[in-house]
Amino acid sequence: MEHCISQQVQKAQQHFQRSFERPTFSFKLRGRAAGKAYLHLNQLRLNPVLFVQNEAEFYSDVIPHEIAHLLVFSLYGRVRPHGPEWQHMMQEVLGVPAHTRHQFDVTDVMGKTFAYRCGCDTHQLTIRRHNKIVRQQTRYRCTRCGDELQHVS
């Protein structure tokens, strides 16, 4: 892991002819996200379950993706997360395709879901979305038919 992070930072240092602080990392990320960059901490957080199941893809895609966020923040400050600066960093500097979503199987990291119906289908909502509906903080509509989702008891 340390070697992969160092390699990515070295690519940026050579390209920009300046030094960058090497980020720290931890495996303290849960849920469906594979990784997350904490810009002000210069830290990567990685999902340990998805890492074990997709180790090669983490080294080739996820780690460069998150490091690109940190490098862009270091160079430009706050900019659009997957904007032109990040895309340039991914493709031209790190030499990695600028994908914004992973295609990993998230079955093992999915929490409990709740069934909701609309006019055309049944949808599985996360516990967070379900609780927002229960607390009357929001309503969700189907993106296809436009009907409001109703809980299936």
PDB file of C-alpha atoms in Angstrom:
ATOM      1  CA  MET A   1       0.000   0.000   0.000  1.00  0.00           C
ATOM      2  CA  GLU A   2       2.755   2.457   1.012  1.00  0.00           C
ATOM      3  CA  HIS A   3       4.600   1.678  -2.221  1.00  0.00           C
ATOM      4  CA  CYS A   4       1.517   2.297  -4.378  1.00  0.00           C
ATOM      5  CA  ILE A   5       0.825   5.629  -2.675  1.00  0.00           C
ATOM      6  CA  SER A   6       4.467   6.680  -3.030  1.00  0.00           C
ATOM      7  CA  GLN A   7       4.475   5.774  -6.728  1.00  0.00           C
ATOM      8  CA  GLN A   8       1.441   7.949  -7.435  1.00  0.00           C
ATOM      9  CA  VAL A   9       2.878  10.902  -5.512  1.00  0.00           C
ATOM     10  CA  GLN A  10       6.223  10.524  -7.321  1.00  0.00           C
ATOM     11  CA  LYS A  11       4.467  10.686 -10.700  1.00  0.00           C
ATOM     12  CA  ALA A  12       2.906  14.008  -9.694  1.00  0.00           C
ATOM     13  CA  GLN A  13       6.198  15.323  -8.309  1.00  0.00           C
ATOM     14  CA  GLN A  14       7.979  14.556 -11.573  1.00  0.00           C
ATOM     15  CA  HIS A  15       5.188  16.068 -13.674  1.00  0.00           C
ATOM     16  CA  PHE A  16       4.841  19.298 -11.682  1.00  0.00           C
ATOM     17  CA  GLN A  17       8.515  19.573 -10.640  1.00  0.00           C
ATOM     18  CA  ARG A  18       7.574  20.142  -7.010  1.00  0.00           C
ATOM     19  CA  SER A  19       7.161  18.069  -3.877  1.00  0.00           C
ATOM     20  CA  PHE A  20       3.903  16.842  -2.382  1.00  0.00           C
ATOM     21  CA  GLU A  21       3.413  15.529   1.123  1.00  0.00           C
ATOM     22  CA  ARG A  22       2.706  11.793   1.052  1.00  0.00           C
ATOM     23  CA  PRO A  23      -0.807  11.144   2.393  1.00  0.00           C
ATOM     24  CA  THR A  24      -1.586   8.825   5.263  1.00  0.00           C
ATOM     25  CA  PHE A  25      -4.158   6.057   4.880  1.00  0.00           C
ATOM     26  CA  SER A  26      -6.451   3.902   6.981  1.00  0.00           C
ATOM     27  CA  PHE A  27      -8.997   1.155   6.476  1.00  0.00           C
ATOM     28  CA  LYS A  28     -11.759   2.971   8.362  1.00  0.00           C
ATOM     29  CA  LEU A  29     -14.347   3.408   5.625  1.00  0.00           C
ATOM     30  CA  ARG A  30     -17.681   1.613   5.701  1.00  0.00           C
ATOM     31  CA  GLY A  31     -20.604   1.334   3.346  1.00  0.00           C
ATOM     32  CA  ARG A  32     -20.533   1.102  -0.439  1.00  0.00           C
ATOM     33  CA  ALA A  33     -17.731   3.603  -1.087  1.00  0.00           C
ATOM     34  CA  ALA A  34     -14.399   2.021  -2.006  1.00  0.00           C
ATOM     35  CA  GLY A  35     -12.344   5.000  -0.896  1.00  0.00           C
ATOM     36  CA  LYS A  36     -12.565   8.573   0.255  1.00  0.00           C
ATOM     37  CA  ALA A  37     -10.051  11.422   0.272  1.00  0.00           C
ATOM     38  CA  TYR A  38     -10.049  13.697   3.318  1.00  0.00           C
ATOM     39  CA  LEU A  39      -8.616  16.830   1.737  1.00  0.00           C
ATOM     40  CA  HIS A  40      -7.716  18.878   4.825  1.00  0.00           C
ATOM     41  CA  LEU A  41      -6.200  15.846   6.574  1.00  0.00           C
ATOM     42  CA  ASN A  42      -4.268  14.676   3.481  1.00  0.00           C
ATOM     43  CA  GLN A  43      -5.627  11.222   4.240  1.00  0.00           C
ATOM     44  CA  LEU A  44      -7.095   8.303   2.302  1.00  0.00           C
ATOM     45  CA  ARG A  45      -9.698   6.075   3.901  1.00  0.00           C
ATOM     46  CA  LEU A  46     -10.313   2.739   2.247  1.00  0.00           C
ATOM     47  CA  ASN A  47     -13.071   0.170   2.647  1.00  0.00           C
ATOM     48  CA  PRO A  48     -11.418  -2.973   4.092  1.00  0.00           C
ATOM     49  CA  VAL A  49     -14.112  -5.401   2.877  1.00  0.00           C
ATOM     50  CA  LEU A  50     -14.043  -4.133  -0.694  1.00  0.00           C
ATOM     51  CA  PHE A  51     -10.228  -4.012  -0.596  1.00  0.00           C
ATOM     52  CA  VAL A  52      -9.946  -7.712   0.274  1.00  0.00           C
ATOM     53  CA  GLN A  53     -12.420  -8.626  -2.473  1.00  0.00           C
ATOM     54  CA  ASN A  54     -10.916  -6.320  -5.152  1.00  0.00           C
ATOM     55  CA  GLU A  55      -7.266  -5.831  -4.221  1.00  0.00           C
ATOM     56  CA  ALA A  56      -5.870  -5.473  -7.749  1.00  0.00           C
ATOM     57  CA  GLU A  57      -8.489  -2.862  -8.703  1.00  0.00           C
ATOM     58  CA  PHE A  58      -7.748  -0.885  -5.547  1.00  0.00           C
ATOM     59  CA  TYR A  59      -4.096  -0.564  -6.545  1.00  0.00           C
ATOM     60  CA  SER A  60      -4.833   0.226 -10.192  1.00  0.00           C
ATOM     61  CA  ASP A  61      -7.930   2.451  -9.838  1.00  0.00           C
ATOM     62  CA  VAL A  62      -9.182   3.341  -6.343  1.00  0.00           C
ATOM     63  CA  ILE A  63      -5.933   4.543  -4.782  1.00  0.00           C
ATOM     64  CA  PRO A  64      -4.943   6.697  -7.794  1.00  0.00           C
ATOM     65  CA  HIS A  65      -8.514   8.091  -7.865  1.00  0.00           C
ATOM     66  CA  GLU A  66      -8.355   9.224  -4.235  1.00  0.00           C
ATOM     67  CA  ILE A  67      -4.751  10.446  -4.437  1.00  0.00           C
ATOM     68  CA  ALA A  68      -5.744  12.545  -7.462  1.00  0.00           C
ATOM     69  CA  HIS A  69      -8.282  14.343  -5.249  1.00  0.00           C
ATOM     70  CA  LEU A  70      -5.573  15.129  -2.686  1.00  0.00           C
ATOM     71  CA  LEU A  71      -3.091  16.297  -5.319  1.00  0.00           C
ATOM     72  CA  VAL A  72      -5.675  18.512  -7.027  1.00  0.00           C
ATOM     73  CA  PHE A  73      -6.609  20.057  -3.672  1.00  0.00           C
ATOM     74  CA  SER A  74      -2.940  20.693  -2.941  1.00  0.00           C
ATOM     75  CA  LEU A  75      -2.470  22.443  -6.293  1.00  0.00           C
ATOM     76  CA  TYR A  76      -5.769  24.262  -6.863  1.00  0.00           C
ATOM     77  CA  GLY A  77      -7.683  24.304  -3.579  1.00  0.00           C
ATOM     78  CA  ARG A  78     -11.402  23.584  -3.690  1.00  0.00           C
ATOM     79  CA  VAL A  79     -12.559  22.712  -7.208  1.00  0.00           C
ATOM     80  CA  ARG A  80     -15.258  20.413  -8.616  1.00  0.00           C
ATOM     81  CA  PRO A  81     -14.525  16.874  -7.326  1.00  0.00           C
ATOM     82  CA  HIS A  82     -14.369  15.234 -10.777  1.00  0.00           C
ATOM     83  CA  GLY A  83     -13.826  18.385 -12.788  1.00  0.00           C
ATOM     84  CA  PRO A  84     -11.209  19.129 -15.448  1.00  0.00           C
ATOM     85  CA  GLU A  85      -8.342  19.463 -12.950  1.00  0.00           C
ATOM     86  CA  TRP A  86      -9.051  16.019 -11.484  1.00  0.00           C
ATOM     87  CA  GLN A  87      -9.535  14.457 -14.921  1.00  0.00           C
ATOM     88  CA  HIS A  88      -6.204  15.892 -16.089  1.00  0.00           C
ATOM     89  CA  MET A  89      -4.508  14.585 -12.937  1.00  0.00           C
ATOM     90  CA  MET A  90      -5.911  11.107 -13.493  1.00  0.00           C
ATOM     91  CA  GLN A  91      -5.286  10.779 -17.222  1.00  0.00           C
ATOM     92  CA  GLU A  92      -2.233  12.898 -17.990  1.00  0.00           C
ATOM     93  CA  VAL A  93      -0.298  12.805 -14.715  1.00  0.00           C
ATOM     94  CA  LEU A  94      -1.143   9.435 -13.138  1.00  0.00           C
ATOM     95  CA  GLY A  95      -1.941   7.667 -16.415  1.00  0.00           C
ATOM     96  CA  VAL A  96      -5.200   6.162 -15.168  1.00  0.00           C
ATOM     97  CA  PRO A  97      -8.670   6.364 -16.809  1.00  0.00           C
ATOM     98  CA  ALA A  98     -10.800   9.007 -15.065  1.00  0.00           C
ATOM     99  CA  HIS A  99     -13.644   6.790 -13.817  1.00  0.00           C
ATOM    100  CA  THR A 100     -15.826   8.206 -11.072  1.00  0.00           C
ATOM    101  CA  ARG A 101     -17.614   5.041  -9.911  1.00  0.00           C
ATOM    102  CA  HIS A 102     -16.460   1.546  -9.114  1.00  0.00           C
ATOM    103  CA  GLN A 103     -18.206  -1.581 -10.367  1.00  0.00           C
ATOM    104  CA  PHE A 104     -17.529  -3.748  -7.290  1.00  0.00           C
ATOM    105  CA  ASP A 105     -20.065  -6.189  -5.892  1.00  0.00           C
ATOM    106  CA  VAL A 106     -21.309  -4.433  -2.751  1.00  0.00           C
ATOM    107  CA  THR A 107     -23.467  -7.291  -1.454  1.00  0.00           C
ATOM    108  CA  ASP A 108     -21.191  -7.883   1.548  1.00  0.00           C
ATOM    109  CA  VAL A 109     -21.180  -4.220   2.599  1.00  0.00           C
ATOM    110  CA  MET A 110     -24.854  -3.420   2.045  1.00  0.00           C
ATOM    111  CA  GLY A 111     -26.880  -2.716   5.137  1.00  0.00           C
ATOM    112  CA  LYS A 112     -30.498  -3.652   5.703  1.00  0.00           C
ATOM    113  CA  THR A 113     -32.846  -2.386   3.004  1.00  0.00           C
ATOM    114  CA  PHE A 114     -36.575  -1.690   2.963  1.00  0.00           C
ATOM    115  CA  ALA A 115     -38.995  -2.424   0.124  1.00  0.00           C
ATOM    116  CA  TYR A 116     -40.940   0.475  -1.396  1.00  0.00           C
ATOM    117  CA  ARG A 117     -43.365   0.423  -4.337  1.00  0.00           C
ATOM    118  CA  CYS A 118     -44.347   2.888  -7.003  1.00  0.00           C
ATOM    119  CA  GLY A 119     -46.584   2.514 -10.057  1.00  0.00           C
ATOM    120  CA  CYS A 120     -44.034   0.539 -12.046  1.00  0.00           C
ATOM    121  CA  ASP A 121     -41.609  -1.302  -9.753  1.00  0.00           C
ATOM    122  CA  THR A 122     -40.351  -2.215  -6.284  1.00  0.00           C
ATOM    123  CA  HIS A 123     -37.345  -0.305  -4.945  1.00  0.00           C
ATOM    124  CA  GLN A 124     -34.961  -1.171  -2.101  1.00  0.00           C
ATOM    125  CA  LEU A 125     -34.164   1.845   0.079  1.00  0.00           C
ATOM    126  CA  THR A 126     -31.333   2.059   2.582  1.00  0.00           C
ATOM    127  CA  ILE A 127     -32.063   2.391   6.274  1.00  0.00           C
ATOM    128  CA  ARG A 128     -31.010   6.059   6.107  1.00  0.00           C
ATOM    129  CA  ARG A 129     -33.586   6.863   3.407  1.00  0.00           C
ATOM    130  CA  HIS A 130     -36.243   4.725   5.116  1.00  0.00           C
ATOM    131  CA  ASN A 131     -35.717   6.579   8.408  1.00  0.00           C
ATOM    132  CA  LYS A 132     -35.990   9.968   6.664  1.00  0.00           C
ATOM    133  CA  ILE A 133     -39.383   8.905   5.307  1.00  0.00           C
ATOM    134  CA  VAL A 134     -40.508   7.593   8.712  1.00  0.00           C
ATOM    135  CA  ARG A 135     -39.484  10.896  10.370  1.00  0.00           C
ATOM    136  CA  GLN A 136     -41.328  12.779   7.585  1.00  0.00           C
ATOM    137  CA  GLN A 137     -38.122  14.606   6.595  1.00  0.00           C
ATOM    138  CA  THR A 138     -38.427  13.723   2.919  1.00  0.00           C
ATOM    139  CA  ARG A 139     -40.354  11.879   0.241  1.00  0.00           C
ATOM    140  CA  TYR A 140     -38.896   9.901  -2.646  1.00  0.00           C
ATOM    141  CA  ARG A 141     -40.287   9.548  -6.154  1.00  0.00           C
ATOM    142  CA  CYS A 142     -39.601   6.962  -8.818  1.00  0.00           C
ATOM    143  CA  THR A 143     -37.326   8.349 -11.532  1.00  0.00           C
ATOM    144  CA  ARG A 144     -39.252   6.398 -14.195  1.00  0.00           C
ATOM    145  CA  CYS A 145     -42.949   6.878 -13.438  1.00  0.00           C
ATOM    146  CA  GLY A 146     -42.749   9.815 -11.011  1.00  0.00           C
ATOM    147  CA  ASP A 147     -44.977   8.188  -8.362  1.00  0.00           C
ATOM    148  CA  GLU A 148     -44.168   8.718  -4.697  1.00  0.00           C
ATOM    149  CA  LEU A 149     -42.628   5.607  -3.154  1.00  0.00           C
ATOM    150  CA  GLN A 150     -44.808   3.785  -0.622  1.00  0.00           C
ATOM    151  CA  HIS A 151     -43.459   1.402   2.017  1.00  0.00           C
ATOM    152  CA  VAL A 152     -44.373  -2.253   1.490  1.00  0.00           C
ATOM    153  CA  SER A 153     -45.489  -3.536   4.907  1.00  0.00           C
TER     154      SER A 153
END
